[in-house]
PDB file of C-alpha atoms in Angstrom:
ATOM      1  CA  MET A   7      28.516 -13.727 -59.072  1.00 90.00           C
ATOM      2  CA  ASN A   8      29.181 -13.691 -55.488  1.00 90.00           C
ATOM      3  CA  LEU A   9      29.070 -16.654 -53.348  1.00 91.00           C
ATOM      4  CA  MET A  10      29.412 -16.550 -49.233  1.00 95.00           C
ATOM      5  CA  PRO A  11      29.568 -19.291 -46.717  1.00 98.00           C
ATOM      6  CA  VAL A  12      26.936 -19.197 -44.368  1.00 98.00           C
ATOM      7  CA  GLY A  13      28.648 -21.310 -41.875  1.00 98.00           C
ATOM      8  CA  MET A  14      31.873 -23.798 -41.408  1.00 98.00           C
ATOM      9  CA  ILE A  15      31.394 -27.635 -41.197  1.00 97.00           C
ATOM     10  CA  HIS A  16      33.080 -29.752 -38.393  1.00 97.00           C
ATOM     11  CA  SER A  17      33.690 -32.946 -39.109  1.00 91.00           C
ATOM     12  CA  PRO A  18      35.973 -36.260 -37.880  1.00 86.00           C
ATOM     13  CA  TYR A  19      37.216 -36.186 -41.504  1.00 78.00           C
ATOM     14  CA  ARG A  20      40.476 -33.992 -41.670  1.00 76.00           C
ATOM     15  CA  THR A  21      41.634 -35.042 -45.563  1.00 73.00           C
ATOM     16  CA  LEU A  22      40.036 -36.425 -48.518  1.00 69.00           C
ATOM     17  CA  LYS A  23      41.003 -39.785 -48.040  1.00 70.00           C
ATOM     18  CA  ASP A  24      39.156 -39.701 -44.297  1.00 73.00           C
ATOM     19  CA  ALA A  25      36.105 -38.736 -45.883  1.00 69.00           C
ATOM     20  CA  PRO A  26      33.427 -41.400 -46.800  1.00 63.00           C
ATOM     21  CA  ARG A  27      32.580 -41.902 -50.446  1.00 66.00           C
ATOM     22  CA  GLN A  28      28.869 -40.839 -49.803  1.00 66.00           C
ATOM     23  CA  GLY A  29      27.759 -39.898 -46.309  1.00 64.00           C
ATOM     24  CA  ARG A  30      24.607 -41.738 -46.173  1.00 72.00           C
ATOM     25  CA  LEU A  31      27.355 -44.819 -46.306  1.00 71.00           C
ATOM     26  CA  ALA A  32      29.494 -43.957 -43.199  1.00 68.00           C
ATOM     27  CA  GLY A  33      26.678 -42.566 -40.626  1.00 70.00           C
ATOM     28  CA  GLY A  34      29.131 -40.602 -38.819  1.00 79.00           C
ATOM     29  CA  THR A  35      28.051 -37.340 -37.139  1.00 91.00           C
ATOM     30  CA  ALA A  36      29.175 -33.474 -38.097  1.00 93.00           C
ATOM     31  CA  GLU A  37      28.400 -30.086 -36.748  1.00 97.00           C
ATOM     32  CA  LEU A  38      27.245 -27.368 -38.895  1.00 98.00           C
ATOM     33  CA  GLU A  39      28.263 -23.932 -37.322  1.00 98.00           C
ATOM     34  CA  VAL A  40      25.994 -21.300 -38.948  1.00 98.00           C
ATOM     35  CA  PHE A  41      27.249 -17.838 -38.672  1.00 98.00           C
ATOM     36  CA  PRO A  42      25.751 -15.723 -36.167  1.00 98.00           C
ATOM     37  CA  GLU A  43      24.690 -13.182 -38.849  1.00 98.00           C
ATOM     38  CA  PHE A  44      22.762 -16.265 -40.747  1.00 98.00           C
ATOM     39  CA  ALA A  45      21.043 -17.670 -37.119  1.00 98.00           C
ATOM     40  CA  GLU A  46      18.172 -16.051 -38.007  1.00 98.00           C
ATOM     41  CA  GLY A  47      17.387 -18.165 -40.990  1.00 98.00           C
ATOM     42  CA  LEU A  48      17.591 -21.671 -38.484  1.00 98.00           C
ATOM     43  CA  LYS A  49      13.701 -20.690 -37.086  1.00 98.00           C
ATOM     44  CA  ASP A  50      11.606 -23.904 -37.261  1.00 98.00           C
ATOM     45  CA  VAL A  51      14.859 -26.149 -38.657  1.00 98.00           C
ATOM     46  CA  GLU A  52      14.165 -28.443 -35.763  1.00 98.00           C
ATOM     47  CA  LYS A  53      11.221 -29.420 -37.237  1.00 98.00           C
ATOM     48  CA  ALA A  54      12.642 -31.111 -40.519  1.00 98.00           C
ATOM     49  CA  SER A  55      14.174 -34.406 -39.911  1.00 97.00           C
ATOM     50  CA  HIS A  56      16.624 -34.309 -42.812  1.00 96.00           C
ATOM     51  CA  LEU A  57      18.505 -31.529 -44.485  1.00 97.00           C
ATOM     52  CA  ILE A  58      20.009 -30.729 -47.983  1.00 96.00           C
ATOM     53  CA  VAL A  59      23.690 -29.495 -47.084  1.00 97.00           C
ATOM     54  CA  LEU A  60      25.248 -27.746 -50.008  1.00 97.00           C
ATOM     55  CA  TYR A  61      29.270 -27.222 -49.300  1.00 95.00           C
ATOM     56  CA  TRP A  62      32.279 -26.089 -51.187  1.00 94.00           C
ATOM     57  CA  CYS A  63      34.696 -29.078 -51.012  1.00 89.00           C
ATOM     58  CA  HIS A  64      37.847 -26.623 -50.384  1.00 88.00           C
ATOM     59  CA  LEU A  65      40.514 -29.261 -51.098  1.00 80.00           C
ATOM     60  CA  SER A  66      39.190 -30.836 -54.249  1.00 82.00           C
ATOM     61  CA  SER A  67      40.915 -29.816 -57.428  1.00 83.00           C
ATOM     62  CA  ARG A  68      39.077 -27.364 -59.778  1.00 86.00           C
ATOM     63  CA  ASP A  69      40.465 -28.441 -63.056  1.00 89.00           C
ATOM     64  CA  THR A  70      39.312 -32.038 -63.266  1.00 86.00           C
ATOM     65  CA  LEU A  71      36.576 -32.544 -66.403  1.00 92.00           C
ATOM     66  CA  GLN A  72      36.927 -36.453 -66.308  1.00 92.00           C
ATOM     67  CA  THR A  73      37.472 -38.897 -63.643  1.00 87.00           C
ATOM     68  CA  LYS A  74      37.523 -42.683 -62.678  1.00 84.00           C
ATOM     69  CA  THR A  75      34.680 -43.270 -60.055  1.00 81.00           C
ATOM     70  CA  PRO A  76      35.009 -46.455 -57.600  1.00 78.00           C
ATOM     71  CA  PHE A  77      32.864 -48.257 -60.033  1.00 80.00           C
ATOM     72  CA  GLY A  78      35.103 -49.193 -62.904  1.00 83.00           C
ATOM     73  CA  PRO A  79      37.800 -48.054 -64.797  1.00 89.00           C
ATOM     74  CA  GLU A  80      36.051 -45.795 -67.343  1.00 90.00           C
ATOM     75  CA  LEU A  81      37.090 -42.114 -67.848  1.00 92.00           C
ATOM     76  CA  ARG A  82      33.530 -40.224 -66.804  1.00 90.00           C
ATOM     77  CA  GLY A  83      32.851 -36.391 -67.249  1.00 90.00           C
ATOM     78  CA  VAL A  84      32.540 -34.953 -63.940  1.00 89.00           C
ATOM     79  CA  PHE A  85      29.107 -33.767 -64.778  1.00 90.00           C
ATOM     80  CA  ALA A  86      27.998 -37.315 -65.420  1.00 87.00           C
ATOM     81  CA  CYS A  87      29.235 -38.323 -61.939  1.00 80.00           C
ATOM     82  CA  ARG A  88      29.442 -37.182 -57.988  1.00 78.00           C
ATOM     83  CA  SER A  89      32.670 -36.393 -57.796  1.00 81.00           C
ATOM     84  CA  PRO A  90      34.073 -33.534 -55.423  1.00 83.00           C
ATOM     85  CA  ALA A  91      36.914 -32.661 -58.221  1.00 83.00           C
ATOM     86  CA  ARG A  92      35.007 -30.492 -60.732  1.00 84.00           C
ATOM     87  CA  PRO A  93      35.453 -26.808 -61.739  1.00 89.00           C
ATOM     88  CA  ASN A  94      32.937 -25.377 -58.899  1.00 89.00           C
ATOM     89  CA  PRO A  95      33.416 -28.139 -56.096  1.00 89.00           C
ATOM     90  CA  ILE A  96      29.785 -27.682 -54.819  1.00 94.00           C
ATOM     91  CA  ALA A  97      28.749 -30.827 -52.805  1.00 91.00           C
ATOM     92  CA  PHE A  98      25.356 -31.751 -51.967  1.00 91.00           C
ATOM     93  CA  CYS A  99      24.195 -33.934 -49.109  1.00 91.00           C
ATOM     94  CA  VAL A 100      21.097 -35.253 -47.110  1.00 92.00           C
ATOM     95  CA  ALA A 101      21.648 -35.386 -43.840  1.00 93.00           C
ATOM     96  CA  GLU A 102      19.757 -36.384 -40.797  1.00 94.00           C
ATOM     97  CA  LEU A 103      19.081 -33.695 -38.018  1.00 97.00           C
ATOM     98  CA  LEU A 104      19.843 -34.780 -34.741  1.00 97.00           C
ATOM     99  CA  GLU A 105      20.317 -31.987 -32.460  1.00 97.00           C
ATOM    100  CA  VAL A 106      20.052 -27.960 -32.599  1.00 98.00           C
ATOM    101  CA  LYS A 107      21.601 -25.855 -30.270  1.00 97.00           C
ATOM    102  CA  GLY A 108      21.400 -22.195 -30.967  1.00 97.00           C
ATOM    103  CA  ASN A 109      23.417 -21.735 -34.186  1.00 98.00           C
ATOM    104  CA  ARG A 110      24.960 -25.118 -34.125  1.00 98.00           C
ATOM    105  CA  LEU A 111      23.372 -28.514 -35.844  1.00 98.00           C
ATOM    106  CA  LEU A 112      24.342 -31.857 -35.256  1.00 97.00           C
ATOM    107  CA  VAL A 113      23.669 -33.782 -38.240  1.00 95.00           C
ATOM    108  CA  CYS A 114      24.310 -37.760 -39.394  1.00 92.00           C
ATOM    109  CA  GLY A 115      25.724 -38.923 -42.633  1.00 90.00           C
ATOM    110  CA  LEU A 116      27.620 -35.847 -44.025  1.00 90.00           C
ATOM    111  CA  ASP A 117      30.518 -36.380 -45.887  1.00 88.00           C
ATOM    112  CA  ALA A 118      32.187 -33.219 -45.490  1.00 89.00           C
ATOM    113  CA  VAL A 119      36.123 -32.503 -44.972  1.00 90.00           C
ATOM    114  CA  ASP A 120      36.478 -30.745 -41.692  1.00 92.00           C
ATOM    115  CA  GLY A 121      36.623 -27.208 -42.323  1.00 95.00           C
ATOM    116  CA  SER A 122      34.596 -27.163 -45.196  1.00 95.00           C
ATOM    117  CA  PRO A 123      32.495 -23.848 -46.026  1.00 97.00           C
ATOM    118  CA  LEU A 124      28.691 -24.165 -45.502  1.00 98.00           C
ATOM    119  CA  LEU A 125      27.018 -22.827 -48.341  1.00 98.00           C
ATOM    120  CA  ASP A 126      23.388 -23.521 -47.753  1.00 98.00           C
ATOM    121  CA  ILE A 127      20.760 -25.549 -45.619  1.00 98.00           C
ATOM    122  CA  LYS A 128      17.432 -26.631 -46.987  1.00 98.00           C
ATOM    123  CA  PRO A 129      14.910 -29.146 -45.550  1.00 98.00           C
ATOM    124  CA  TYR A 130      14.666 -32.292 -47.491  1.00 96.00           C
ATOM    125  CA  SER A 131      11.178 -33.610 -48.481  1.00 94.00           C
ATOM    126  CA  SER A 132      10.929 -37.254 -49.624  1.00 92.00           C
ATOM    127  CA  GLU A 133       7.401 -35.989 -51.516  1.00 91.00           C
ATOM    128  CA  VAL A 134       9.169 -33.203 -53.356  1.00 90.00           C
ATOM    129  CA  ASP A 135      12.815 -34.097 -53.640  1.00 90.00           C
ATOM    130  CA  ALA A 136      12.745 -37.806 -54.334  1.00 85.00           C
ATOM    131  CA  VAL A 137      12.282 -38.908 -57.795  1.00 86.00           C
ATOM    132  CA  PRO A 138      11.155 -42.996 -57.764  1.00 87.00           C
ATOM    133  CA  GLY A 139      12.770 -44.702 -60.367  1.00 86.00           C
ATOM    134  CA  ALA A 140      15.855 -42.078 -61.115  1.00 85.00           C
ATOM    135  CA  ARG A 141      18.869 -43.655 -62.154  1.00 85.00           C
ATOM    136  CA  ILE A 142      22.216 -43.159 -63.502  1.00 78.00           C
ATOM    137  CA  GLY A 143      22.696 -45.236 -66.934  1.00 81.00           C
ATOM    138  CA  TRP A 144      26.184 -45.972 -66.809  1.00 79.00           C
ATOM    139  CA  PHE A 145      25.756 -47.076 -63.197  1.00 75.00           C
ATOM    140  CA  GLU A 146      23.030 -49.600 -63.680  1.00 68.00           C
ATOM    141  CA  LYS A 147      23.568 -53.209 -63.386  1.00 61.00           C
ATOM    142  CA  PRO A 148      23.387 -55.312 -66.686  1.00 53.00           C
ATOM    143  CA  GLY A 149      19.486 -56.267 -67.327  1.00 50.00           C
ATOM    144  CA  LYS A 150      18.317 -53.510 -65.152  1.00 45.00           C
ATOM    145  CA  GLY A 151      16.609 -50.251 -66.684  1.00 42.00           C
ATOM    146  CA  SER A 152      13.448 -48.491 -68.029  1.00 37.00           C
ATOM    147  CA  SER A 153      10.859 -50.092 -69.167  1.00 36.00           C
ATOM    148  CA  CYS A 154      10.117 -47.373 -71.710  1.00 35.00           C
ATOM    149  CA  ALA A 155      10.413 -48.328 -75.505  1.00 37.00           C
ATOM    150  CA  ILE A 156      12.616 -45.459 -76.240  1.00 38.00           C
ATOM    151  CA  SER A 157      16.173 -45.851 -75.798  1.00 37.00           C
ATOM    152  CA  LYS A 158      18.125 -42.872 -74.871  1.00 39.00           C
ATOM    153  CA  GLU A 159      21.021 -44.184 -76.790  1.00 39.00           C
TER     154      GLU A 159
END
């Protein structure tokens, strides 16, 4: 497997502690710099209101398999939560596209630390990408859940 960055993320977050837990919760702006050799791939990107941004969490630990979340003291497997510390620290964020200037995209709602390698950009579609009613069982509040008769436990 050969993974290569298509650009670099420039953000106001200098350390992991500076970065918000989720980009959409913070609302700050960041710049996606797409390297010149990939700039042709930006054709028509300005027609999207939101982008799926995939990036590498270059400061995160790669040897973590279980972690505590901000939502409780229990240990969770990294594949059951959204921790940036994981074997392949690939992050996924939906960001609002504010402006396009050549090979630079100004976005809002990204939680990446400054200098994070940009892996890919895709247009977000609420018709294709949103799954109404999707949930994370351990994240549910008591009494809330599926109305289906079959239990997943």
